[in-house]
Amino acid sequence: MGCSEAIFTLRSTIDYFNANGSTVYVAALDISKAYDKVNHYKLFSSLISAGLPKWFIDLLLCWYEKLVVTVRWNGCFSYKFCVQSGVRQSSSLSPSFLMFLLICF
């Protein structure tokens, strides 16, 4: 769902409870920078503790070990370097990893 649907749902919920005489308290958590700050060691330790199958964790480890990037600036490219933290931002699994870590800790 997009942002507009989330705002609509939140607004509808608040309006419903206010119309029925309840006080509504809202808290928001901005995790927009969390994608870049996830510690790989902590992520995989948490997945192991949660009892995920070894084959699945091995697959993810292999996937993250190969995460190499370069930086382009003014038409020049840096040397390749390994990414030591963060989750893959184009992956459909990444939001699940973030929610898993938020729930566990």
PDB file of C-alpha atoms in Angstrom:
ATOM      1  CA  MET A   1       0.000   0.000   0.000  1.00  0.00           C
ATOM      2  CA  GLY A   2       1.092   3.526  -0.608  1.00  0.00           C
ATOM      3  CA  CYS A   3       1.417   6.496   1.675  1.00  0.00           C
ATOM      4  CA  SER A   4      -1.990   7.942   0.775  1.00  0.00           C
ATOM      5  CA  GLU A   5      -3.732   4.674   1.716  1.00  0.00           C
ATOM      6  CA  ALA A   6      -1.875   4.568   5.038  1.00  0.00           C
ATOM      7  CA  ILE A   7      -2.832   8.168   5.825  1.00  0.00           C
ATOM      8  CA  PHE A   8      -6.464   7.471   4.893  1.00  0.00           C
ATOM      9  CA  THR A   9      -6.560   4.400   7.147  1.00  0.00           C
ATOM     10  CA  LEU A  10      -4.998   6.289  10.051  1.00  0.00           C
ATOM     11  CA  ARG A  11      -7.340   9.253   9.616  1.00  0.00           C
ATOM     12  CA  SER A  12     -10.401   6.970   9.400  1.00  0.00           C
ATOM     13  CA  THR A  13      -9.376   5.124  12.562  1.00  0.00           C
ATOM     14  CA  ILE A  14      -8.828   8.356  14.496  1.00  0.00           C
ATOM     15  CA  ASP A  15     -12.160   9.779  13.292  1.00  0.00           C
ATOM     16  CA  TYR A  16     -13.998   6.581  14.283  1.00  0.00           C
ATOM     17  CA  PHE A  17     -12.669   6.534  17.836  1.00  0.00           C
ATOM     18  CA  ASN A  18     -13.103  10.297  18.303  1.00  0.00           C
ATOM     19  CA  ALA A  19     -16.714  10.064  17.091  1.00  0.00           C
ATOM     20  CA  ASN A  20     -17.335   7.374  19.735  1.00  0.00           C
ATOM     21  CA  GLY A  21     -15.897   9.484  22.559  1.00  0.00           C
ATOM     22  CA  SER A  22     -12.474   7.857  22.880  1.00  0.00           C
ATOM     23  CA  THR A  23      -9.155   9.595  23.180  1.00  0.00           C
ATOM     24  CA  VAL A  24      -6.668   8.545  20.518  1.00  0.00           C
ATOM     25  CA  TYR A  25      -2.908   8.548  20.986  1.00  0.00           C
ATOM     26  CA  VAL A  26      -0.676   8.102  17.954  1.00  0.00           C
ATOM     27  CA  ALA A  27       3.013   7.309  17.747  1.00  0.00           C
ATOM     28  CA  ALA A  28       5.036   7.248  14.541  1.00  0.00           C
ATOM     29  CA  LEU A  29       8.372   5.677  13.811  1.00  0.00           C
ATOM     30  CA  ASP A  30      10.471   6.903  10.891  1.00  0.00           C
ATOM     31  CA  ILE A  31      12.555   3.971   9.668  1.00  0.00           C
ATOM     32  CA  SER A  32      13.541   5.567   6.358  1.00  0.00           C
ATOM     33  CA  LYS A  33      17.255   5.500   7.270  1.00  0.00           C
ATOM     34  CA  ALA A  34      17.064   2.035   8.804  1.00  0.00           C
ATOM     35  CA  TYR A  35      17.769   0.349   5.475  1.00  0.00           C
ATOM     36  CA  ASP A  36      21.315   1.728   5.571  1.00  0.00           C
ATOM     37  CA  LYS A  37      22.061   0.958   9.223  1.00  0.00           C
ATOM     38  CA  VAL A  38      21.104  -2.687   9.722  1.00  0.00           C
ATOM     39  CA  ASN A  39      24.075  -4.562  11.156  1.00  0.00           C
ATOM     40  CA  HIS A  40      24.548  -7.792   9.190  1.00  0.00           C
ATOM     41  CA  TYR A  41      25.873  -9.703  12.197  1.00  0.00           C
ATOM     42  CA  LYS A  42      22.851  -8.671  14.284  1.00  0.00           C
ATOM     43  CA  LEU A  43      20.470  -9.523  11.446  1.00  0.00           C
ATOM     44  CA  PHE A  44      21.796 -13.045  10.961  1.00  0.00           C
ATOM     45  CA  SER A  45      22.133 -13.677  14.709  1.00  0.00           C
ATOM     46  CA  SER A  46      18.476 -12.727  15.104  1.00  0.00           C
ATOM     47  CA  LEU A  47      17.408 -14.976  12.241  1.00  0.00           C
ATOM     48  CA  ILE A  48      19.322 -17.902  13.782  1.00  0.00           C
ATOM     49  CA  SER A  49      17.772 -17.218  17.213  1.00  0.00           C
ATOM     50  CA  ALA A  50      14.326 -17.156  15.623  1.00  0.00           C
ATOM     51  CA  GLY A  51      14.886 -20.710  14.398  1.00  0.00           C
ATOM     52  CA  LEU A  52      14.918 -20.128  10.652  1.00  0.00           C
ATOM     53  CA  PRO A  53      16.166 -23.115   8.642  1.00  0.00           C
ATOM     54  CA  LYS A  54      19.933 -23.287   8.164  1.00  0.00           C
ATOM     55  CA  TRP A  55      19.601 -23.546   4.375  1.00  0.00           C
ATOM     56  CA  PHE A  56      17.661 -20.255   4.302  1.00  0.00           C
ATOM     57  CA  ILE A  57      20.223 -18.437   6.447  1.00  0.00           C
ATOM     58  CA  ASP A  58      23.053 -19.854   4.291  1.00  0.00           C
ATOM     59  CA  LEU A  59      21.281 -18.561   1.185  1.00  0.00           C
ATOM     60  CA  LEU A  60      20.947 -15.079   2.681  1.00  0.00           C
ATOM     61  CA  LEU A  61      24.559 -15.096   3.882  1.00  0.00           C
ATOM     62  CA  CYS A  62      25.740 -15.967   0.385  1.00  0.00           C
ATOM     63  CA  TRP A  63      23.568 -13.211  -1.047  1.00  0.00           C
ATOM     64  CA  TYR A  64      24.902 -10.584   1.374  1.00  0.00           C
ATOM     65  CA  GLU A  65      28.559 -11.686   1.061  1.00  0.00           C
ATOM     66  CA  LYS A  66      28.400 -10.750  -2.618  1.00  0.00           C
ATOM     67  CA  LEU A  67      27.053  -7.251  -1.945  1.00  0.00           C
ATOM     68  CA  VAL A  68      29.715  -5.073  -3.586  1.00  0.00           C
ATOM     69  CA  VAL A  69      29.291  -1.478  -4.761  1.00  0.00           C
ATOM     70  CA  THR A  70      31.173   1.316  -6.486  1.00  0.00           C
ATOM     71  CA  VAL A  71      30.631   5.056  -6.239  1.00  0.00           C
ATOM     72  CA  ARG A  72      30.337   7.234  -9.347  1.00  0.00           C
ATOM     73  CA  TRP A  73      31.229  10.884  -8.912  1.00  0.00           C
ATOM     74  CA  ASN A  74      31.808  13.343 -11.765  1.00  0.00           C
ATOM     75  CA  GLY A  75      31.978  10.479 -14.238  1.00  0.00           C
ATOM     76  CA  CYS A  76      34.683   8.618 -12.297  1.00  0.00           C
ATOM     77  CA  PHE A  77      34.195   5.298 -10.510  1.00  0.00           C
ATOM     78  CA  SER A  78      35.682   4.290  -7.169  1.00  0.00           C
ATOM     79  CA  TYR A  79      37.208   0.915  -6.442  1.00  0.00           C
ATOM     80  CA  LYS A  80      34.699  -1.798  -5.570  1.00  0.00           C
ATOM     81  CA  PHE A  81      34.083  -2.302  -1.860  1.00  0.00           C
ATOM     82  CA  CYS A  82      31.979  -4.663   0.237  1.00  0.00           C
ATOM     83  CA  VAL A  83      28.927  -3.365   2.051  1.00  0.00           C
ATOM     84  CA  GLN A  84      29.144  -4.185   5.759  1.00  0.00           C
ATOM     85  CA  SER A  85      25.749  -2.895   6.889  1.00  0.00           C
ATOM     86  CA  GLY A  86      22.312  -2.186   5.504  1.00  0.00           C
ATOM     87  CA  VAL A  87      19.810  -4.308   3.652  1.00  0.00           C
ATOM     88  CA  ARG A  88      19.360  -4.555  -0.096  1.00  0.00           C
ATOM     89  CA  GLN A  89      17.049  -1.707  -1.031  1.00  0.00           C
ATOM     90  CA  SER A  90      15.699  -3.325  -4.175  1.00  0.00           C
ATOM     91  CA  SER A  91      14.785  -6.534  -2.378  1.00  0.00           C
ATOM     92  CA  SER A  92      11.232  -7.438  -1.457  1.00  0.00           C
ATOM     93  CA  LEU A  93      12.647  -9.178   1.659  1.00  0.00           C
ATOM     94  CA  SER A  94      14.247  -6.030   3.086  1.00  0.00           C
ATOM     95  CA  PRO A  95      11.099  -4.533   4.654  1.00  0.00           C
ATOM     96  CA  SER A  96      10.451  -7.905   6.284  1.00  0.00           C
ATOM     97  CA  PHE A  97      13.970  -7.931   7.746  1.00  0.00           C
ATOM     98  CA  LEU A  98      13.464  -4.452   9.193  1.00  0.00           C
ATOM     99  CA  MET A  99      10.111  -5.352  10.748  1.00  0.00           C
ATOM    100  CA  PHE A 100      11.586  -8.578  12.131  1.00  0.00           C
ATOM    101  CA  LEU A 101      14.411  -6.644  13.816  1.00  0.00           C
ATOM    102  CA  LEU A 102      12.020  -4.013  15.183  1.00  0.00           C
ATOM    103  CA  ILE A 103       9.775  -6.691  16.682  1.00  0.00           C
ATOM    104  CA  CYS A 104      12.667  -8.654  18.202  1.00  0.00           C
ATOM    105  CA  PHE A 105      14.436  -5.685  19.720  1.00  0.00           C
TER     106      PHE A 105
END
